Amino acid sequence: MDNFRFYVPTDIRFGKDRLTTELTDVLDVYGKNVLLVYGGGSIKKNGLYDQVIDLLGKNRNKVVELSGVEPNPRIETVRRGVALCRENEINVILAVGGGSTIDCSKVIAAGFYSDEDPWEVIAGRKGFQGEALPIVTILTLAATGSEMNIGAVITNLATNQKLGVGGPAMMPKVSFLDPTTTFTVPAYQTAAGSADILSHLFESYFNITEGTDVQDFVSEGLMRAVIKNCPIALETPDNYDARANLMWSSSLALNGLTRNGKHGVWSCHAMEHELSAFYDITHGIGLAILTPRWMNYVLSEQTVARFAQFARNVWGITEEDPMLAAKKGIQATYDFFKACDIPMTLPAVGIDEEKFGEMAKQAVAHSTIKTDAFVPLAESDVEAIYRECLTESSFL
Ligand code: NZQ
Ligand code: ZN
């Protein structure tokens, strides 16, 4: 296990009915001028917007709104947010939504103190060490973990780039996690979010660092929680405990708990971010399509032990032969996503082979997967994995 620091100071307020008594006290720590950031309107449909506006109104807050944050949030929206913060002397950003809304808020918060254009903050990619406005979140979708981490991912459609940035000041100060706010998440986004949580766990679990039983066994437990609860949430969207388990898994899968103490870079996210950058698809869906094909592609005598462990401890596969057990685990992963009604080929989400070469080039250019991944991936490998996604697969 590598050396690490685990410092995750986000104050998590988990559970129902907390906003009424806690939200305004939390915001008042930072000031009265609030930038309320949200997406395309789901919070207006489910009543959360009215509740927040009512609470802030009674508390005499000055509320400035930034609405319409896109899934795969755009740099233009970040720029609008920075301008609003400056014009209105904003003290705190309240992000109400999923990862896109929270990510957009994080880069607005960082952009506020920066003399550079916000895209320069991201494109620099060296990590953001500057100051940021305080961020409070009300999470409405279990997926990214953005509610409890330092990262943000922003899209520049003009340049076909989707890049991540992160810095300590961008970590939310307080995040409200009320599972009831996720009752209205549609099935497609519930499945996509669950695939994203699983992928965050897979990306660190399939790693070359030795001696990380704590991280690995915690990961296996979280994977099992998602695999158990996602189908329940799909069947019964207002099942509180299913939504609660997905929500808490979202935060724990990407707050460093299962990642710190390991080295090496992620593979599927590097490949998926290019799909989103070129075709604006849903992040978790792209990951679900890529992941089993990637697993099968990197399965070898060198990696089989880890895949067999995954098959046994996560999927309960009892097969003794390690290679066969590994393949059964990969098949189970594919079948799980399919059973969640995720379209499991790239053509099914509108992607054909035309840009495979270009996207593969960018995936390698935007990351260090060629040298530092679980199994290093060159452009030709990435292209081959994309190609495997053209048709349905069977791994046995
Ligand atoms: O925009 P609204 O109207 O709110 O609708 C959203 C959106 O259409 C809807 N939704 C959210 N909560 C809802 C709801 N609909 C009904 N009821 C609710 N309670 O769901 C749709 C997707 O929302 P979005 O925020 O885009 O989804 P997600 O949370 O999956 O975020 C995806 C973004 O996060 C990035 C992804 O790349 C993508 O850009 N990621 C961020 C990470 C991070 N910050 O650590 C890591 C991840 O790996 C990921 O890359
Ligand atoms: Zn992700």
GROMACS .gro file of C-alpha atoms and ligand atoms in nm:
model
  447
    1MET     CA    1   0.000   0.000   0.000
    2ASP     CA    2   0.127   0.350  -0.089
    3ASN     CA    3   0.150   0.643   0.152
    4PHE     CA    4  -0.157   0.863   0.151
    5ARG     CA    5  -0.343   1.142   0.320
    6PHE     CA    6  -0.715   1.099   0.370
    7TYR     CA    7  -0.871   1.435   0.447
    8VAL     CA    8  -1.232   1.466   0.338
    9PRO     CA    9  -1.381   1.753   0.536
   10THR     CA   10  -1.723   1.765   0.363
   11ASP     CA   11  -1.989   1.776   0.634
   12ILE     CA   12  -2.246   1.515   0.525
   13ARG     CA   13  -2.605   1.569   0.638
   14PHE     CA   14  -2.765   1.238   0.545
   15GLY     CA   15  -3.135   1.157   0.567
   16LYS     CA   16  -3.481   1.299   0.516
   17ASP     CA   17  -3.634   1.622   0.645
   18ARG     CA   18  -3.308   1.795   0.729
   19LEU     CA   19  -3.328   2.093   0.491
   20THR     CA   20  -3.607   2.269   0.680
   21THR     CA   21  -3.413   2.295   1.001
   22GLU     CA   22  -3.052   2.298   0.877
   23LEU     CA   23  -3.012   2.455   0.533
   24THR     CA   24  -3.022   2.824   0.624
   25ASP     CA   25  -2.798   2.782   0.929
   26VAL     CA   26  -2.544   2.609   0.707
   27LEU     CA   27  -2.555   2.889   0.446
   28ASP     CA   28  -2.545   3.170   0.705
   29VAL     CA   29  -2.194   3.062   0.806
   30TYR     CA   30  -2.076   3.202   0.471
   31GLY     CA   31  -2.309   3.497   0.409
   32LYS     CA   32  -2.648   3.599   0.278
   33ASN     CA   33  -2.580   3.622  -0.097
   34VAL     CA   34  -2.643   3.283  -0.256
   35LEU     CA   35  -2.593   3.165  -0.613
   36LEU     CA   36  -2.851   2.889  -0.659
   37VAL     CA   37  -2.729   2.654  -0.935
   38TYR     CA   38  -2.949   2.385  -1.089
   39GLY     CA   39  -3.007   2.189  -1.407
   40GLY     CA   40  -3.284   2.162  -1.664
   41GLY     CA   41  -3.580   2.174  -1.432
   42SER     CA   42  -3.616   1.839  -1.253
   43ILE     CA   43  -3.607   2.025  -0.918
   44LYS     CA   44  -3.900   2.239  -1.029
   45LYS     CA   45  -4.105   1.931  -1.113
   46ASN     CA   46  -4.040   1.751  -0.785
   47GLY     CA   47  -4.094   2.044  -0.549
   48LEU     CA   48  -3.736   2.081  -0.427
   49TYR     CA   49  -3.694   2.421  -0.595
   50ASP     CA   50  -4.003   2.563  -0.419
   51GLN     CA   51  -3.885   2.427  -0.087
   52VAL     CA   52  -3.539   2.582  -0.120
   53ILE     CA   53  -3.672   2.919  -0.244
   54ASP     CA   54  -3.920   2.929   0.043
   55LEU     CA   55  -3.651   2.858   0.303
   56LEU     CA   56  -3.411   3.115   0.158
   57GLY     CA   57  -3.689   3.373   0.128
   58LYS     CA   58  -3.785   3.337   0.494
   59ASN     CA   59  -3.417   3.367   0.586
   60ARG     CA   60  -3.386   3.697   0.390
   61ASN     CA   61  -3.118   3.564   0.158
   62LYS     CA   62  -3.035   3.739  -0.165
   63VAL     CA   63  -3.079   3.461  -0.421
   64VAL     CA   64  -2.935   3.476  -0.772
   65GLU     CA   65  -3.017   3.182  -0.999
   66LEU     CA   66  -2.808   2.999  -1.256
   67SER     CA   67  -3.039   2.746  -1.420
   68GLY     CA   68  -3.009   2.512  -1.715
   69VAL     CA   69  -2.680   2.346  -1.628
   70GLU     CA   70  -2.645   2.078  -1.894
   71PRO     CA   71  -2.570   1.709  -1.834
   72ASN     CA   72  -2.200   1.715  -1.929
   73PRO     CA   73  -2.183   2.080  -1.815
   74ARG     CA   74  -2.048   2.332  -2.062
   75ILE     CA   75  -1.771   2.584  -2.012
   76GLU     CA   76  -2.006   2.861  -2.132
   77THR     CA   77  -2.235   2.793  -1.835
   78VAL     CA   78  -1.939   2.811  -1.600
   79ARG     CA   79  -1.847   3.150  -1.745
   80ARG     CA   80  -2.204   3.276  -1.692
   81GLY     CA   81  -2.186   3.160  -1.331
   82VAL     CA   82  -1.856   3.336  -1.263
   83ALA     CA   83  -2.000   3.661  -1.402
   84LEU     CA   84  -2.312   3.628  -1.185
   85CYS     CA   85  -2.100   3.573  -0.874
   86ARG     CA   86  -1.893   3.882  -0.945
   87GLU     CA   87  -2.189   4.105  -1.034
   88ASN     CA   88  -2.383   4.004  -0.723
   89GLU     CA   89  -2.110   3.973  -0.459
   90ILE     CA   90  -2.201   3.611  -0.400
   91ASN     CA   91  -2.085   3.458  -0.069
   92VAL     CA   92  -2.178   3.094  -0.120
   93ILE     CA   93  -2.287   2.864  -0.403
   94LEU     CA   94  -2.579   2.631  -0.343
   95ALA     CA   95  -2.574   2.348  -0.600
   96VAL     CA   96  -2.902   2.155  -0.620
   97GLY     CA   97  -2.880   1.861  -0.856
   98GLY     CA   98  -2.660   1.581  -0.983
   99GLY     CA   99  -2.292   1.569  -1.067
  100SER     CA  100  -2.324   1.812  -1.356
  101THR     CA  101  -2.471   2.086  -1.141
  102ILE     CA  102  -2.218   2.028  -0.865
  103ASP     CA  103  -1.921   2.012  -1.105
  104CYS     CA  104  -2.031   2.332  -1.277
  105SER     CA  105  -2.060   2.500  -0.935
  106LYS     CA  106  -1.712   2.387  -0.837
  107VAL     CA  107  -1.548   2.546  -1.138
  108ILE     CA  108  -1.754   2.864  -1.096
  109ALA     CA  109  -1.631   2.873  -0.735
  110ALA     CA  110  -1.269   2.838  -0.849
  111GLY     CA  111  -1.312   3.072  -1.146
  112PHE     CA  112  -1.440   3.347  -0.917
  113TYR     CA  113  -1.093   3.407  -0.771
  114SER     CA  114  -0.896   3.341  -1.086
  115ASP     CA  115  -0.778   3.606  -1.332
  116GLU     CA  116  -0.776   3.345  -1.609
  117ASP     CA  117  -1.067   3.229  -1.820
  118PRO     CA  118  -1.223   2.924  -1.644
  119TRP     CA  119  -1.123   2.698  -1.933
  120GLU     CA  120  -0.758   2.779  -1.860
  121VAL     CA  121  -0.813   2.660  -1.502
  122ILE     CA  122  -0.929   2.326  -1.643
  123ALA     CA  123  -0.699   2.292  -1.941
  124GLY     CA  124  -0.396   2.356  -1.717
  125ARG     CA  125  -0.485   2.021  -1.556
  126LYS     CA  126  -0.219   2.048  -1.292
  127GLY     CA  127  -0.475   2.053  -1.015
  128PHE     CA  128  -0.626   2.370  -0.878
  129GLN     CA  129  -0.441   2.504  -0.575
  130GLY     CA  130  -0.615   2.841  -0.550
  131GLU     CA  131  -0.907   2.968  -0.346
  132ALA     CA  132  -1.272   2.900  -0.427
  133LEU     CA  133  -1.608   3.026  -0.307
  134PRO     CA  134  -1.768   2.791  -0.053
  135ILE     CA  135  -2.004   2.531  -0.201
  136VAL     CA  136  -2.301   2.366  -0.034
  137THR     CA  137  -2.478   2.088  -0.224
  138ILE     CA  138  -2.817   1.922  -0.220
  139LEU     CA  139  -2.759   1.601  -0.413
  140THR     CA  140  -3.047   1.471  -0.626
  141LEU     CA  141  -2.884   1.181  -0.814
  142ALA     CA  142  -2.662   0.902  -0.683
  143ALA     CA  143  -2.374   0.870  -0.928
  144THR     CA  144  -2.059   1.076  -0.943
  145GLY     CA  145  -1.947   1.129  -0.583
  146SER     CA  146  -1.894   1.496  -0.666
  147GLU     CA  147  -2.083   1.578  -0.345
  148MET     CA  148  -1.785   1.458  -0.140
  149ASN     CA  149  -1.476   1.506  -0.354
  150ILE     CA  150  -1.251   1.770  -0.507
  151GLY     CA  151  -1.310   1.687  -0.875
  152ALA     CA  152  -1.512   1.843  -1.154
  153VAL     CA  153  -1.549   1.754  -1.521
  154ILE     CA  154  -1.637   2.022  -1.777
  155THR     CA  155  -1.709   1.995  -2.148
  156ASN     CA  156  -1.596   2.227  -2.426
  157LEU     CA  157  -1.801   2.120  -2.726
  158ALA     CA  158  -1.626   2.369  -2.953
  159THR     CA  159  -1.302   2.176  -2.913
  160ASN     CA  160  -1.450   1.829  -2.843
  161GLN     CA  161  -1.284   1.826  -2.504
  162LYS     CA  162  -1.418   1.695  -2.176
  163LEU     CA  163  -1.159   1.746  -1.905
  164GLY     CA  164  -1.136   1.705  -1.532
  165VAL     CA  165  -0.985   1.938  -1.276
  166GLY     CA  166  -0.966   1.922  -0.900
  167GLY     CA  167  -0.841   2.108  -0.599
  168PRO     CA  168  -0.891   2.109  -0.223
  169ALA     CA  169  -1.086   2.436  -0.220
  170MET     CA  170  -1.342   2.287  -0.460
  171MET     CA  171  -1.459   2.024  -0.212
  172PRO     CA  172  -1.814   2.098  -0.093
  173LYS     CA  173  -1.827   2.235   0.262
  174VAL     CA  174  -2.159   2.068   0.336
  175SER     CA  175  -2.364   1.817   0.133
  176PHE     CA  176  -2.725   1.728   0.205
  177LEU     CA  177  -2.798   1.370   0.104
  178ASP     CA  178  -3.170   1.308   0.129
  179PRO     CA  179  -3.261   0.980  -0.047
  180THR     CA  180  -3.619   1.102  -0.100
  181THR     CA  181  -3.487   1.367  -0.343
  182THR     CA  182  -3.383   1.080  -0.571
  183PHE     CA  183  -3.727   0.913  -0.587
  184THR     CA  184  -3.798   1.103  -0.911
  185VAL     CA  185  -3.475   1.002  -1.089
  186PRO     CA  186  -3.587   0.823  -1.409
  187ALA     CA  187  -3.493   0.457  -1.460
  188TYR     CA  188  -3.235   0.540  -1.728
  189GLN     CA  189  -3.049   0.783  -1.500
  190THR     CA  190  -3.081   0.548  -1.201
  191ALA     CA  191  -2.913   0.274  -1.404
  192ALA     CA  192  -2.652   0.514  -1.546
  193GLY     CA  193  -2.573   0.649  -1.199
  194SER     CA  194  -2.534   0.298  -1.060
  195ALA     CA  195  -2.301   0.207  -1.348
  196ASP     CA  196  -2.095   0.516  -1.270
  197ILE     CA  197  -2.067   0.423  -0.901
  198LEU     CA  198  -1.961   0.071  -0.997
  199SER     CA  199  -1.710   0.204  -1.245
  200HIS     CA  200  -1.549   0.429  -0.981
  201LEU     CA  201  -1.505   0.119  -0.769
  202PHE     CA  202  -1.378  -0.096  -1.058
  203GLU     CA  203  -1.127   0.165  -1.170
  204SER     CA  204  -0.940   0.149  -0.840
  205TYR     CA  205  -1.005  -0.219  -0.770
  206PHE     CA  206  -0.839  -0.333  -1.093
  207ASN     CA  207  -0.503  -0.184  -1.002
  208ILE     CA  208  -0.148  -0.308  -0.968
  209THR     CA  209  -0.069  -0.180  -0.617
  210GLU     CA  210  -0.005  -0.470  -0.380
  211GLY     CA  211  -0.131  -0.512  -0.024
  212THR     CA  212  -0.451  -0.308  -0.035
  213ASP     CA  213  -0.697  -0.547   0.129
  214VAL     CA  214  -0.884  -0.272   0.313
  215GLN     CA  215  -0.952  -0.071  -0.003
  216ASP     CA  216  -1.035  -0.387  -0.200
  217PHE     CA  217  -1.268  -0.546   0.053
  218VAL     CA  218  -1.448  -0.216   0.113
  219SER     CA  219  -1.485  -0.187  -0.266
  220GLU     CA  220  -1.628  -0.535  -0.297
  221GLY     CA  221  -1.885  -0.454  -0.028
  222LEU     CA  222  -1.986  -0.130  -0.198
  223MET     CA  223  -2.014  -0.308  -0.535
  224ARG     CA  224  -2.246  -0.563  -0.377
  225ALA     CA  225  -2.457  -0.286  -0.225
  226VAL     CA  226  -2.504  -0.124  -0.567
  227ILE     CA  227  -2.573  -0.457  -0.739
  228LYS     CA  228  -2.836  -0.539  -0.477
  229ASN     CA  229  -3.006  -0.200  -0.456
  230CYS     CA  230  -3.009  -0.072  -0.814
  231PRO     CA  231  -3.267  -0.329  -0.933
  232ILE     CA  232  -3.484  -0.252  -0.629
  233ALA     CA  233  -3.474   0.123  -0.706
  234LEU     CA  234  -3.559   0.051  -1.070
  235GLU     CA  235  -3.855  -0.164  -0.969
  236THR     CA  236  -3.971   0.062  -0.684
  237PRO     CA  237  -3.839   0.417  -0.734
  238ASP     CA  238  -3.959   0.534  -0.392
  239ASN     CA  239  -3.794   0.254  -0.194
  240TYR     CA  240  -3.615   0.463   0.068
  241ASP     CA  241  -3.350   0.212   0.170
  242ALA     CA  242  -3.258   0.123  -0.187
  243ARG     CA  243  -3.216   0.493  -0.271
  244ALA     CA  244  -3.028   0.550   0.057
  245ASN     CA  245  -2.781   0.272  -0.016
  246LEU     CA  246  -2.719   0.397  -0.370
  247MET     CA  247  -2.671   0.751  -0.244
  248TRP     CA  248  -2.419   0.663   0.024
  249SER     CA  249  -2.236   0.430  -0.217
  250SER     CA  250  -2.205   0.720  -0.460
  251SER     CA  251  -2.020   0.929  -0.203
  252LEU     CA  252  -1.799   0.652  -0.065
  253ALA     CA  253  -1.701   0.518  -0.407
  254LEU     CA  254  -1.516   0.835  -0.502
  255ASN     CA  255  -1.408   1.020  -0.190
  256GLY     CA  256  -1.067   0.852  -0.165
  257LEU     CA  257  -1.174   0.571   0.069
  258THR     CA  258  -1.116   0.297  -0.187
  259ARG     CA  259  -0.862   0.481  -0.399
  260ASN     CA  260  -0.606   0.632  -0.164
  261GLY     CA  261  -0.299   0.419  -0.108
  262LYS     CA  262  -0.298   0.304  -0.471
  263HIS     CA  263  -0.123   0.441  -0.777
  264GLY     CA  264  -0.196   0.423  -1.149
  265VAL     CA  265  -0.462   0.582  -1.366
  266TRP     CA  266  -0.815   0.485  -1.464
  267SER     CA  267  -0.890   0.322  -1.798
  268CYS     CA  268  -1.263   0.323  -1.872
  269HIS     CA  269  -1.315   0.686  -1.768
  270ALA     CA  270  -1.040   0.796  -2.004
  271MET     CA  271  -1.212   0.611  -2.290
  272GLU     CA  272  -1.564   0.725  -2.190
  273HIS     CA  273  -1.483   1.093  -2.159
  274GLU     CA  274  -1.403   1.094  -2.531
  275LEU     CA  275  -1.742   0.937  -2.613
  276SER     CA  276  -1.913   1.212  -2.412
  277ALA     CA  277  -1.691   1.484  -2.558
  278PHE     CA  278  -1.764   1.382  -2.918
  279TYR     CA  279  -2.121   1.256  -2.887
  280ASP     CA  280  -2.255   1.411  -2.561
  281ILE     CA  281  -2.382   1.077  -2.429
  282THR     CA  282  -2.470   0.998  -2.066
  283HIS     CA  283  -2.148   0.927  -1.875
  284GLY     CA  284  -2.267   0.617  -1.686
  285ILE     CA  285  -2.415   0.460  -1.999
  286GLY     CA  286  -2.085   0.496  -2.184
  287LEU     CA  287  -1.906   0.335  -1.891
  288ALA     CA  288  -2.148   0.041  -1.877
  289ILE     CA  289  -2.095  -0.026  -2.247
  290LEU     CA  290  -1.715  -0.006  -2.228
  291THR     CA  291  -1.646  -0.179  -1.898
  292PRO     CA  292  -1.715  -0.549  -1.972
  293ARG     CA  293  -1.535  -0.520  -2.309
  294TRP     CA  294  -1.237  -0.357  -2.138
  295MET     CA  295  -1.237  -0.626  -1.869
  296ASN     CA  296  -1.232  -0.900  -2.131
  297TYR     CA  297  -0.963  -0.720  -2.332
  298VAL     CA  298  -0.720  -0.691  -2.038
  299LEU     CA  299  -0.792  -1.039  -1.897
  300SER     CA  300  -0.472  -1.247  -1.920
  301GLU     CA  301  -0.255  -1.481  -1.714
  302GLN     CA  302  -0.117  -1.167  -1.543
  303THR     CA  303  -0.456  -1.025  -1.444
  304VAL     CA  304  -0.666  -1.338  -1.400
  305ALA     CA  305  -0.623  -1.362  -1.021
  306ARG     CA  306  -0.781  -1.022  -0.965
  307PHE     CA  307  -1.071  -1.096  -1.203
  308ALA     CA  308  -1.132  -1.434  -1.037
  309GLN     CA  309  -1.139  -1.264  -0.695
  310PHE     CA  310  -1.390  -1.015  -0.834
  311ALA     CA  311  -1.607  -1.295  -0.972
  312ARG     CA  312  -1.606  -1.485  -0.644
  313ASN     CA  313  -1.637  -1.204  -0.390
  314VAL     CA  314  -1.871  -0.975  -0.582
  315TRP     CA  315  -2.081  -1.208  -0.795
  316GLY     CA  316  -2.067  -1.520  -0.574
  317ILE     CA  317  -1.929  -1.734  -0.856
  318THR     CA  318  -1.802  -2.067  -0.724
  319GLU     CA  319  -1.619  -2.191  -1.036
  320GLU     CA  320  -1.276  -2.327  -0.938
  321ASP     CA  321  -1.084  -2.264  -1.259
  322PRO     CA  322  -0.959  -1.902  -1.228
  323MET     CA  323  -0.988  -1.814  -1.599
  324LEU     CA  324  -1.339  -1.951  -1.627
  325ALA     CA  325  -1.439  -1.782  -1.300
  326ALA     CA  326  -1.299  -1.453  -1.434
  327LYS     CA  327  -1.498  -1.485  -1.757
  328LYS     CA  328  -1.814  -1.564  -1.564
  329GLY     CA  329  -1.759  -1.250  -1.357
  330ILE     CA  330  -1.724  -1.039  -1.670
  331GLN     CA  331  -2.036  -1.198  -1.818
  332ALA     CA  332  -2.226  -1.129  -1.493
  333THR     CA  333  -2.121  -0.763  -1.511
  334TYR     CA  334  -2.248  -0.738  -1.870
  335ASP     CA  335  -2.573  -0.919  -1.788
  336PHE     CA  336  -2.632  -0.692  -1.488
  337PHE     CA  337  -2.610  -0.376  -1.699
  338LYS     CA  338  -2.833  -0.531  -1.963
  339ALA     CA  339  -3.091  -0.631  -1.703
  340CYS     CA  340  -3.093  -0.265  -1.591
  341ASP     CA  341  -3.208  -0.181  -1.947
  342ILE     CA  342  -2.886  -0.008  -2.041
  343PRO     CA  343  -2.834  -0.012  -2.420
  344MET     CA  344  -2.520  -0.223  -2.440
  345THR     CA  345  -2.371  -0.125  -2.777
  346LEU     CA  346  -2.231   0.204  -2.907
  347PRO     CA  347  -2.462   0.211  -3.211
  348ALA     CA  348  -2.756   0.189  -2.969
  349VAL     CA  349  -2.650   0.531  -2.831
  350GLY     CA  350  -2.584   0.677  -3.176
  351ILE     CA  351  -2.210   0.611  -3.209
  352ASP     CA  352  -2.060   0.439  -3.511
  353GLU     CA  353  -1.697   0.367  -3.596
  354GLU     CA  354  -1.633   0.692  -3.785
  355LYS     CA  355  -1.447   0.869  -3.502
  356PHE     CA  356  -1.298   0.569  -3.320
  357GLY     CA  357  -0.946   0.656  -3.437
  358GLU     CA  358  -0.974   1.020  -3.336
  359MET     CA  359  -1.130   0.939  -2.998
  360ALA     CA  360  -0.868   0.674  -2.926
  361LYS     CA  361  -0.596   0.928  -2.999
  362GLN     CA  362  -0.753   1.180  -2.764
  363ALA     CA  363  -0.807   0.921  -2.488
  364VAL     CA  364  -0.435   0.849  -2.489
  365ALA     CA  365  -0.341   1.218  -2.522
  366HIS     CA  366  -0.567   1.330  -2.233
  367SER     CA  367  -0.444   1.070  -1.983
  368THR     CA  368  -0.149   0.846  -1.909
  369ILE     CA  369  -0.326   0.516  -1.983
  370LYS     CA  370  -0.046   0.424  -2.220
  371THR     CA  371   0.195   0.389  -1.928
  372ASP     CA  372   0.009   0.395  -1.595
  373ALA     CA  373  -0.313   0.197  -1.639
  374PHE     CA  374  -0.386  -0.143  -1.480
  375VAL     CA  375  -0.293  -0.281  -1.822
  376PRO     CA  376  -0.132  -0.006  -2.034
  377LEU     CA  377  -0.345   0.090  -2.335
  378ALA     CA  378  -0.211   0.234  -2.660
  379GLU     CA  379  -0.431   0.399  -2.922
  380SER     CA  380  -0.472   0.069  -3.106
  381ASP     CA  381  -0.595  -0.097  -2.785
  382VAL     CA  382  -0.850   0.176  -2.719
  383GLU     CA  383  -0.973   0.153  -3.075
  384ALA     CA  384  -1.003  -0.225  -3.046
  385ILE     CA  385  -1.209  -0.187  -2.727
  386TYR     CA  386  -1.440   0.067  -2.896
  387ARG     CA  387  -1.476  -0.179  -3.183
  388GLU     CA  388  -1.581  -0.457  -2.943
  389CYS     CA  389  -1.873  -0.232  -2.847
  390LEU     CA  390  -2.024  -0.229  -3.196
  391THR     CA  391  -2.227  -0.545  -3.134
  392GLU     CA  392  -2.366  -0.737  -2.837
  393SER     CA  393  -2.107  -0.953  -2.659
  394SER     CA  394  -2.073  -1.291  -2.497
  395PHE     CA  395  -1.765  -1.369  -2.290
  396LEU     CA  396  -1.807  -1.741  -2.220
  397NZQ     O1  397  -3.092   1.879  -1.531
  397NZQ     P1  398  -3.206   1.826  -1.453
  397NZQ     O2  399  -3.338   1.875  -1.500
  397NZQ     O3  400  -3.187   1.842  -1.305
  397NZQ     O4  401  -3.212   1.667  -1.486
  397NZQ     C1  402  -3.106   1.579  -1.460
  397NZQ     C2  403  -3.030   1.537  -1.585
  397NZQ     O5  404  -3.114   1.540  -1.698
  397NZQ     C3  405  -3.163   1.447  -1.412
  397NZQ     N1  406  -3.188   1.445  -1.267
  397NZQ     C4  407  -3.100   1.468  -1.167
  397NZQ     N2  408  -3.161   1.453  -1.049
  397NZQ     C5  409  -3.291   1.422  -1.075
  397NZQ     C6  410  -3.307   1.416  -1.214
  397NZQ     N3  411  -3.427   1.389  -1.272
  397NZQ     C7  412  -3.531   1.365  -1.190
  397NZQ     N4  413  -3.521   1.366  -1.055
  397NZQ     C8  414  -3.403   1.393  -0.994
  397NZQ     N5  415  -3.395   1.391  -0.860
  397NZQ     O6  416  -3.063   1.351  -1.444
  397NZQ     C9  417  -2.994   1.393  -1.560
  397NZQ    C10  418  -2.846   1.372  -1.540
  397NZQ     O7  419  -2.796   1.460  -1.440
  397NZQ     P2  420  -2.638   1.482  -1.426
  397NZQ     O8  421  -2.615   1.575  -1.314
  397NZQ     O9  422  -2.581   1.514  -1.558
  397NZQ    O10  423  -2.590   1.333  -1.390
  397NZQ     P3  424  -2.467   1.279  -1.307
  397NZQ    O11  425  -2.486   1.301  -1.162
  397NZQ    O12  426  -2.448   1.142  -1.353
  397NZQ    O13  427  -2.343   1.371  -1.353
  397NZQ    C11  428  -2.274   1.345  -1.472
  397NZQ    C12  429  -2.156   1.439  -1.489
  397NZQ    O14  430  -2.060   1.424  -1.383
  397NZQ    C13  431  -1.931   1.393  -1.440
  397NZQ    C14  432  -1.968   1.322  -1.567
  397NZQ    O15  433  -1.861   1.314  -1.658
  397NZQ    C15  434  -2.082   1.407  -1.619
  397NZQ    O16  435  -2.035   1.525  -1.679
  397NZQ     N6  436  -1.848   1.320  -1.343
  397NZQ    C16  437  -1.806   1.386  -1.233
  397NZQ    C17  438  -1.720   1.328  -1.142
  397NZQ    C18  439  -1.675   1.401  -1.021
  397NZQ     N7  440  -1.704   1.528  -1.008
  397NZQ    O17  441  -1.609   1.345  -0.936
  397NZQ    C19  442  -1.667   1.193  -1.161
  397NZQ    C20  443  -1.746   1.113  -1.258
  397NZQ    O18  444  -1.666   1.005  -1.302
  397NZQ    C21  445  -1.796   1.189  -1.376
  397NZQ    O19  446  -1.698   1.204  -1.476
  398ZN      ZN  447  -1.761   0.841  -1.342
   0.00000   0.00000   0.00000
